[in-house]
Amino acid sequence: MKNSTIKNIIKLSIGLASLIPLTKTEKTFALDACAPSDSVTSMSSESNPCFITPEMLKVKFYEIGFCTSDPLSSGTFDNSTCQKTWDNTSGFTTDIGKKTYEKMQGNIYKIPNGTYGYSYAIMNNSWTYKGKYKLKNGNTWYTRSDGGVTSDISSYAEWNDDISNMLGEETTDLCYDYSANTSDGQVTALLTDSNNITATNAATCGSATRVIGSINLNRALRVTDLVYGYRLTWKITNLGLGIEHFNNGSKQVPGSFRGGPFTPVFNLKYYITGN
């Protein structure tokens, strides 16, 4: 282990994604992008919710690693097949929405050779969003500090989403229940306490402090002696912020915002060898 930094580039990419809470026996669903801002006069043809790219998405990370099997398959966090690649016990906060290079302060760990089909991240459960969406020939709708919408730009504000109750698309009334299919692989997650103990009911969901997300990578990472590191890219385009819309007279308009997700993309770095 060495105390160092991971340089990661945060960039706009095309894709659907998520890192948020579940149990693995439930069905999954896909996240649909909203039509581009200022391209439709009504959201009547859009999925409800649909997802856009936020201007801000702040998340605090505690740990990132790779696994040979799904660490969340049992509905708890089992890291027995995982290798930690980075951590910061105090947490490191980054704004994924900035889409710029950033240094993630923390400890870097060498990953043993092997093939890793899963990646996980341990994060806080309070994510900060800011975003807007414009209807063609109509209003621009902005995030309010309470997660609602406003067409008054003077009320445009950051919204802090305290993740303590999942919407339960997979199984009704489970506060920790979430899973989604993405272009980068199936994503699942758990809501836990600071000891990574899974929430199981409304009380433990309400006191949770962590989100542990896992992704089944479409392309497994094969680490060999030629690998000396990796480059981490976060994808948030058309998924980082959700819009729920409703009828307002003759058209559908944004009615509220909801937290959206993101996915990691890893590119291994190799030593250059001669012939």
Tab-separated table of C-alpha atoms in Angstrom:
chain	number	residue	atom	x	y	z
A	1	MET	CA	0.000	0.000	0.000
A	2	LYS	CA	1.162	3.536	-0.623
A	3	ASN	CA	-0.345	6.895	0.196
A	4	SER	CA	-0.901	8.521	-3.150
A	5	THR	CA	-3.586	9.700	-5.534
A	6	ILE	CA	-5.678	8.226	-8.304
A	7	LYS	CA	-6.115	10.546	-11.258
A	8	ASN	CA	-9.508	10.090	-12.771
A	9	ILE	CA	-11.119	11.929	-15.644
A	10	ILE	CA	-14.798	12.741	-15.325
A	11	LYS	CA	-16.238	13.058	-18.797
A	12	LEU	CA	-19.511	13.070	-20.677
A	13	SER	CA	-20.199	9.698	-22.283
A	14	ILE	CA	-23.227	8.149	-23.935
A	15	GLY	CA	-24.729	5.440	-21.786
A	16	LEU	CA	-27.359	4.419	-19.282
A	17	ALA	CA	-26.376	3.601	-15.749
A	18	SER	CA	-26.687	3.433	-11.980
A	19	LEU	CA	-25.146	2.815	-8.584
A	20	ILE	CA	-27.988	2.582	-5.986
A	21	PRO	CA	-29.705	-0.149	-3.563
A	22	LEU	CA	-31.182	-3.868	-3.980
A	23	THR	CA	-31.660	-7.548	-3.386
A	24	LYS	CA	-30.513	-9.837	-6.179
A	25	THR	CA	-33.656	-11.972	-6.498
A	26	GLU	CA	-35.679	-9.177	-8.070
A	27	LYS	CA	-36.105	-8.149	-11.668
A	28	THR	CA	-34.122	-5.292	-13.137
A	29	PHE	CA	-35.225	-2.371	-15.264
A	30	ALA	CA	-33.561	-0.032	-17.739
A	31	LEU	CA	-33.113	3.705	-17.356
A	32	ASP	CA	-34.329	5.786	-20.295
A	33	ALA	CA	-32.856	9.118	-21.321
A	34	CYS	CA	-35.062	12.181	-21.678
A	35	ALA	CA	-35.221	13.859	-25.069
A	36	PRO	CA	-32.439	16.466	-25.367
A	37	SER	CA	-33.152	19.714	-23.564
A	38	ASP	CA	-35.012	22.278	-25.721
A	39	SER	CA	-36.018	19.617	-28.277
A	40	VAL	CA	-39.628	18.775	-27.290
A	41	THR	CA	-42.588	20.961	-26.311
A	42	SER	CA	-44.071	18.294	-24.017
A	43	MET	CA	-42.702	15.289	-22.117
A	44	SER	CA	-45.727	13.153	-22.984
A	45	SER	CA	-43.631	10.745	-25.072
A	46	GLU	CA	-40.880	10.426	-22.452
A	47	SER	CA	-40.462	7.625	-19.942
A	48	ASN	CA	-41.568	8.585	-16.453
A	49	PRO	CA	-39.079	9.096	-15.005
A	50	CYS	CA	-36.522	9.795	-17.680
A	51	PHE	CA	-32.931	10.832	-17.022
A	52	ILE	CA	-30.715	13.795	-17.923
A	53	THR	CA	-27.116	14.871	-17.323
A	54	PRO	CA	-26.798	16.982	-14.158
A	55	GLU	CA	-24.566	20.026	-13.854
A	56	MET	CA	-23.505	18.772	-10.431
A	57	LEU	CA	-23.342	15.375	-8.773
A	58	LYS	CA	-21.234	15.326	-5.612
A	59	VAL	CA	-20.480	11.975	-4.001
A	60	LYS	CA	-18.121	10.997	-1.179
A	61	PHE	CA	-16.151	7.796	-1.861
A	62	TYR	CA	-14.592	5.544	0.779
A	63	GLU	CA	-13.450	2.495	-1.179
A	64	ILE	CA	-13.190	1.078	-4.705
A	65	GLY	CA	-12.258	-2.468	-5.686
A	66	PHE	CA	-12.519	-5.363	-8.151
A	67	CYS	CA	-14.099	-8.797	-7.597
A	68	THR	CA	-14.153	-12.166	-9.342
A	69	SER	CA	-17.811	-12.727	-8.371
A	70	ASP	CA	-20.719	-10.479	-7.426
A	71	PRO	CA	-20.087	-9.129	-3.897
A	72	LEU	CA	-23.802	-8.320	-3.466
A	73	SER	CA	-25.335	-11.560	-4.761
A	74	SER	CA	-26.452	-12.638	-1.280
A	75	GLY	CA	-28.110	-9.316	-0.440
A	76	THR	CA	-25.182	-8.452	1.831
A	77	PHE	CA	-21.699	-7.144	1.062
A	78	ASP	CA	-19.353	-10.135	0.740
A	79	ASN	CA	-15.852	-9.035	-0.270
A	80	SER	CA	-14.275	-12.502	-0.024
A	81	THR	CA	-13.585	-12.554	-3.790
A	82	CYS	CA	-12.666	-8.859	-3.973
A	83	GLN	CA	-9.444	-6.882	-4.055
A	84	LYS	CA	-9.444	-3.323	-2.775
A	85	THR	CA	-7.706	-0.941	-5.171
A	86	TRP	CA	-8.261	2.414	-3.413
A	87	ASP	CA	-9.604	3.724	-0.125
A	88	ASN	CA	-9.874	6.772	2.091
A	89	THR	CA	-11.282	6.088	5.556
A	90	SER	CA	-12.330	9.733	5.947
A	91	GLY	CA	-13.903	9.758	2.497
A	92	PHE	CA	-13.063	11.805	-0.578
A	93	THR	CA	-15.756	14.005	-2.127
A	94	THR	CA	-15.756	14.597	-5.867
A	95	ASP	CA	-18.123	16.455	-8.183
A	96	ILE	CA	-18.698	14.046	-11.051
A	97	GLY	CA	-20.681	16.729	-12.834
A	98	LYS	CA	-17.549	18.854	-13.356
A	99	LYS	CA	-16.276	16.358	-15.942
A	100	THR	CA	-12.646	17.301	-15.380
A	101	TYR	CA	-9.475	15.618	-14.135
A	102	GLU	CA	-9.354	15.243	-10.388
A	103	LYS	CA	-6.997	13.751	-7.814
A	104	MET	CA	-8.716	11.300	-5.496
A	105	GLN	CA	-6.663	11.503	-2.315
A	106	GLY	CA	-6.247	8.150	-0.604
A	107	ASN	CA	-4.394	4.860	-0.457
A	108	ILE	CA	-3.651	2.825	-3.586
A	109	TYR	CA	-3.358	-0.980	-3.405
A	110	LYS	CA	-1.748	-3.309	-5.935
A	111	ILE	CA	-4.244	-5.735	-7.461
A	112	PRO	CA	-3.099	-9.375	-7.800
A	113	ASN	CA	-3.101	-10.908	-11.260
A	114	GLY	CA	-6.463	-12.327	-12.217
A	115	THR	CA	-9.696	-11.765	-14.125
A	116	TYR	CA	-12.210	-9.494	-12.451
A	117	GLY	CA	-15.777	-9.391	-13.741
A	118	TYR	CA	-17.170	-7.048	-11.084
A	119	SER	CA	-16.314	-3.718	-9.531
A	120	TYR	CA	-17.661	-2.172	-6.343
A	121	ALA	CA	-17.629	1.225	-4.661
A	122	ILE	CA	-18.483	2.241	-1.095
A	123	MET	CA	-19.956	5.749	-0.903
A	124	ASN	CA	-21.871	7.975	1.474
A	125	ASN	CA	-25.651	8.013	1.136
A	126	SER	CA	-26.020	11.766	0.689
A	127	TRP	CA	-25.515	12.891	-2.916
A	128	THR	CA	-25.786	16.507	-4.075
A	129	TYR	CA	-27.413	17.319	-7.424
A	130	LYS	CA	-27.995	20.393	-9.538
A	131	GLY	CA	-29.565	20.412	-12.993
A	132	LYS	CA	-32.090	21.883	-15.384
A	133	TYR	CA	-34.250	20.936	-18.360
A	134	LYS	CA	-35.857	23.166	-21.001
A	135	LEU	CA	-39.019	22.524	-22.993
A	136	LYS	CA	-38.978	23.847	-26.544
A	137	ASN	CA	-40.801	27.187	-26.779
A	138	GLY	CA	-41.449	26.882	-23.060
A	139	ASN	CA	-39.988	27.196	-19.602
A	140	THR	CA	-36.668	25.973	-18.284
A	141	TRP	CA	-37.167	23.867	-15.175
A	142	TYR	CA	-34.534	23.982	-12.426
A	143	THR	CA	-33.735	21.943	-9.319
A	144	ARG	CA	-34.850	23.452	-6.033
A	145	SER	CA	-33.133	22.783	-2.734
A	146	ASP	CA	-35.950	20.387	-1.755
A	147	GLY	CA	-35.730	18.313	-4.954
A	148	GLY	CA	-38.755	19.984	-6.463
A	149	VAL	CA	-38.835	21.951	-9.698
A	150	THR	CA	-39.083	25.660	-10.403
A	151	SER	CA	-39.134	27.830	-13.510
A	152	ASP	CA	-37.715	30.727	-11.471
A	153	ILE	CA	-33.964	30.871	-12.092
A	154	SER	CA	-33.467	32.816	-8.865
A	155	SER	CA	-34.505	29.644	-6.991
A	156	TYR	CA	-32.072	27.419	-8.921
A	157	ALA	CA	-30.211	25.529	-6.192
A	158	GLU	CA	-28.300	22.423	-5.217
A	159	TRP	CA	-30.410	19.554	-3.935
A	160	ASN	CA	-29.066	17.155	-1.330
A	161	ASP	CA	-30.600	13.698	-1.789
A	162	ASP	CA	-30.480	11.718	1.444
A	163	ILE	CA	-30.688	8.154	0.153
A	164	SER	CA	-32.744	6.407	2.815
A	165	ASN	CA	-35.628	4.966	0.805
A	166	MET	CA	-35.392	3.332	-2.591
A	167	LEU	CA	-38.427	3.520	-4.848
A	168	GLY	CA	-38.726	-0.268	-4.980
A	169	GLU	CA	-39.295	-0.930	-8.684
A	170	GLU	CA	-38.140	-4.516	-8.142
A	171	THR	CA	-40.106	-5.432	-5.018
A	172	THR	CA	-42.754	-3.180	-3.488
A	173	ASP	CA	-42.037	-1.369	-0.210
A	174	LEU	CA	-38.408	-2.433	0.248
A	175	CYS	CA	-36.488	0.719	1.115
A	176	TYR	CA	-33.132	-0.765	0.077
A	177	ASP	CA	-34.345	-2.415	-3.135
A	178	TYR	CA	-32.774	-1.301	-6.434
A	179	SER	CA	-31.251	-2.798	-9.568
A	180	ALA	CA	-30.864	-1.592	-13.150
A	181	ASN	CA	-29.571	-2.732	-16.527
A	182	THR	CA	-27.072	-0.331	-18.067
A	183	SER	CA	-24.981	-0.131	-21.206
A	184	ASP	CA	-21.920	-0.954	-19.084
A	185	GLY	CA	-23.436	-3.918	-17.261
A	186	GLN	CA	-26.030	-4.714	-14.601
A	187	VAL	CA	-25.787	-2.469	-11.552
A	188	THR	CA	-27.012	-3.316	-8.064
A	189	ALA	CA	-26.469	-1.797	-4.637
A	190	LEU	CA	-27.142	-1.977	-0.925
A	191	LEU	CA	-27.968	0.624	1.683
A	192	THR	CA	-25.789	-0.021	4.771
A	193	ASP	CA	-24.431	1.446	7.974
A	194	SER	CA	-20.805	2.542	8.469
A	195	ASN	CA	-19.832	-1.085	9.185
A	196	ASN	CA	-21.287	-2.187	5.823
A	197	ILE	CA	-24.189	-4.002	7.500
A	198	THR	CA	-27.166	-4.099	5.136
A	199	ALA	CA	-30.340	-2.206	5.991
A	200	THR	CA	-33.394	-4.449	6.265
A	201	ASN	CA	-36.335	-2.217	7.229
A	202	ALA	CA	-37.482	1.395	7.407
A	203	ALA	CA	-35.631	2.040	10.664
A	204	THR	CA	-32.258	0.770	9.448
A	205	CYS	CA	-32.747	2.416	6.053
A	206	GLY	CA	-33.395	5.690	7.851
A	207	SER	CA	-30.173	5.420	9.845
A	208	ALA	CA	-28.028	4.171	6.937
A	209	THR	CA	-24.851	6.081	6.105
A	210	ARG	CA	-23.435	4.173	3.130
A	211	VAL	CA	-24.367	3.022	-0.358
A	212	ILE	CA	-22.402	0.040	-1.697
A	213	GLY	CA	-22.728	-0.302	-5.448
A	214	SER	CA	-21.637	-3.194	-7.659
A	215	ILE	CA	-21.498	-3.514	-11.443
A	216	ASN	CA	-21.262	-6.674	-13.516
A	217	LEU	CA	-18.779	-5.414	-16.102
A	218	ASN	CA	-19.602	-6.114	-19.735
A	219	ARG	CA	-15.889	-6.698	-20.276
A	220	ALA	CA	-13.995	-8.357	-17.448
A	221	LEU	CA	-10.672	-6.803	-16.423
A	222	ARG	CA	-7.682	-9.116	-16.872
A	223	VAL	CA	-4.766	-8.049	-14.689
A	224	THR	CA	-1.315	-9.439	-15.573
A	225	ASP	CA	2.303	-8.566	-14.794
A	226	LEU	CA	2.126	-6.060	-17.658
A	227	VAL	CA	-0.550	-3.984	-15.893
A	228	TYR	CA	0.707	-1.159	-13.683
A	229	GLY	CA	-2.524	0.751	-13.059
A	230	TYR	CA	-5.823	1.860	-14.489
A	231	ARG	CA	-7.722	4.925	-15.559
A	232	LEU	CA	-11.137	5.466	-14.004
A	233	THR	CA	-13.875	7.304	-15.905
A	234	TRP	CA	-17.318	8.120	-14.501
A	235	LYS	CA	-20.295	8.118	-16.860
A	236	ILE	CA	-23.268	10.302	-15.974
A	237	THR	CA	-24.675	11.422	-19.331
A	238	ASN	CA	-28.432	10.870	-19.587
A	239	LEU	CA	-28.627	9.101	-16.235
A	240	GLY	CA	-27.319	11.275	-13.410
A	241	LEU	CA	-30.606	13.067	-12.673
A	242	GLY	CA	-34.168	11.819	-13.097
A	243	ILE	CA	-37.238	13.859	-14.059
A	244	GLU	CA	-40.767	12.821	-13.112
A	245	HIS	CA	-43.379	14.663	-15.174
A	246	PHE	CA	-47.131	15.266	-15.006
A	247	ASN	CA	-50.007	16.801	-16.937
A	248	ASN	CA	-50.155	20.581	-16.783
A	249	GLY	CA	-53.003	21.598	-19.017
A	250	SER	CA	-52.320	20.483	-22.564
A	251	LYS	CA	-48.820	19.089	-22.028
A	252	GLN	CA	-46.568	17.108	-19.727
A	253	VAL	CA	-44.002	19.145	-17.783
A	254	PRO	CA	-41.390	18.330	-15.119
A	255	GLY	CA	-42.999	17.828	-11.722
A	256	SER	CA	-40.068	16.733	-9.581
A	257	PHE	CA	-36.482	15.572	-9.748
A	258	ARG	CA	-35.140	12.311	-8.382
A	259	GLY	CA	-31.667	11.029	-7.743
A	260	GLY	CA	-29.965	9.388	-10.668
A	261	PRO	CA	-26.899	7.179	-10.933
A	262	PHE	CA	-23.556	6.838	-12.671
A	263	THR	CA	-21.247	4.009	-13.727
A	264	PRO	CA	-17.484	3.478	-13.631
A	265	VAL	CA	-15.396	2.619	-16.684
A	266	PHE	CA	-11.921	1.186	-16.124
A	267	ASN	CA	-9.111	1.245	-18.678
A	268	LEU	CA	-6.030	-0.726	-17.660
A	269	LYS	CA	-2.572	0.799	-18.111
A	270	TYR	CA	0.160	-1.492	-19.460
A	271	TYR	CA	3.937	-1.442	-19.403
A	272	ILE	CA	5.440	-1.092	-22.884
A	273	THR	CA	7.665	-4.062	-23.656
A	274	GLY	CA	10.196	-4.600	-26.403
A	275	ASN	CA	10.269	-7.410	-28.945
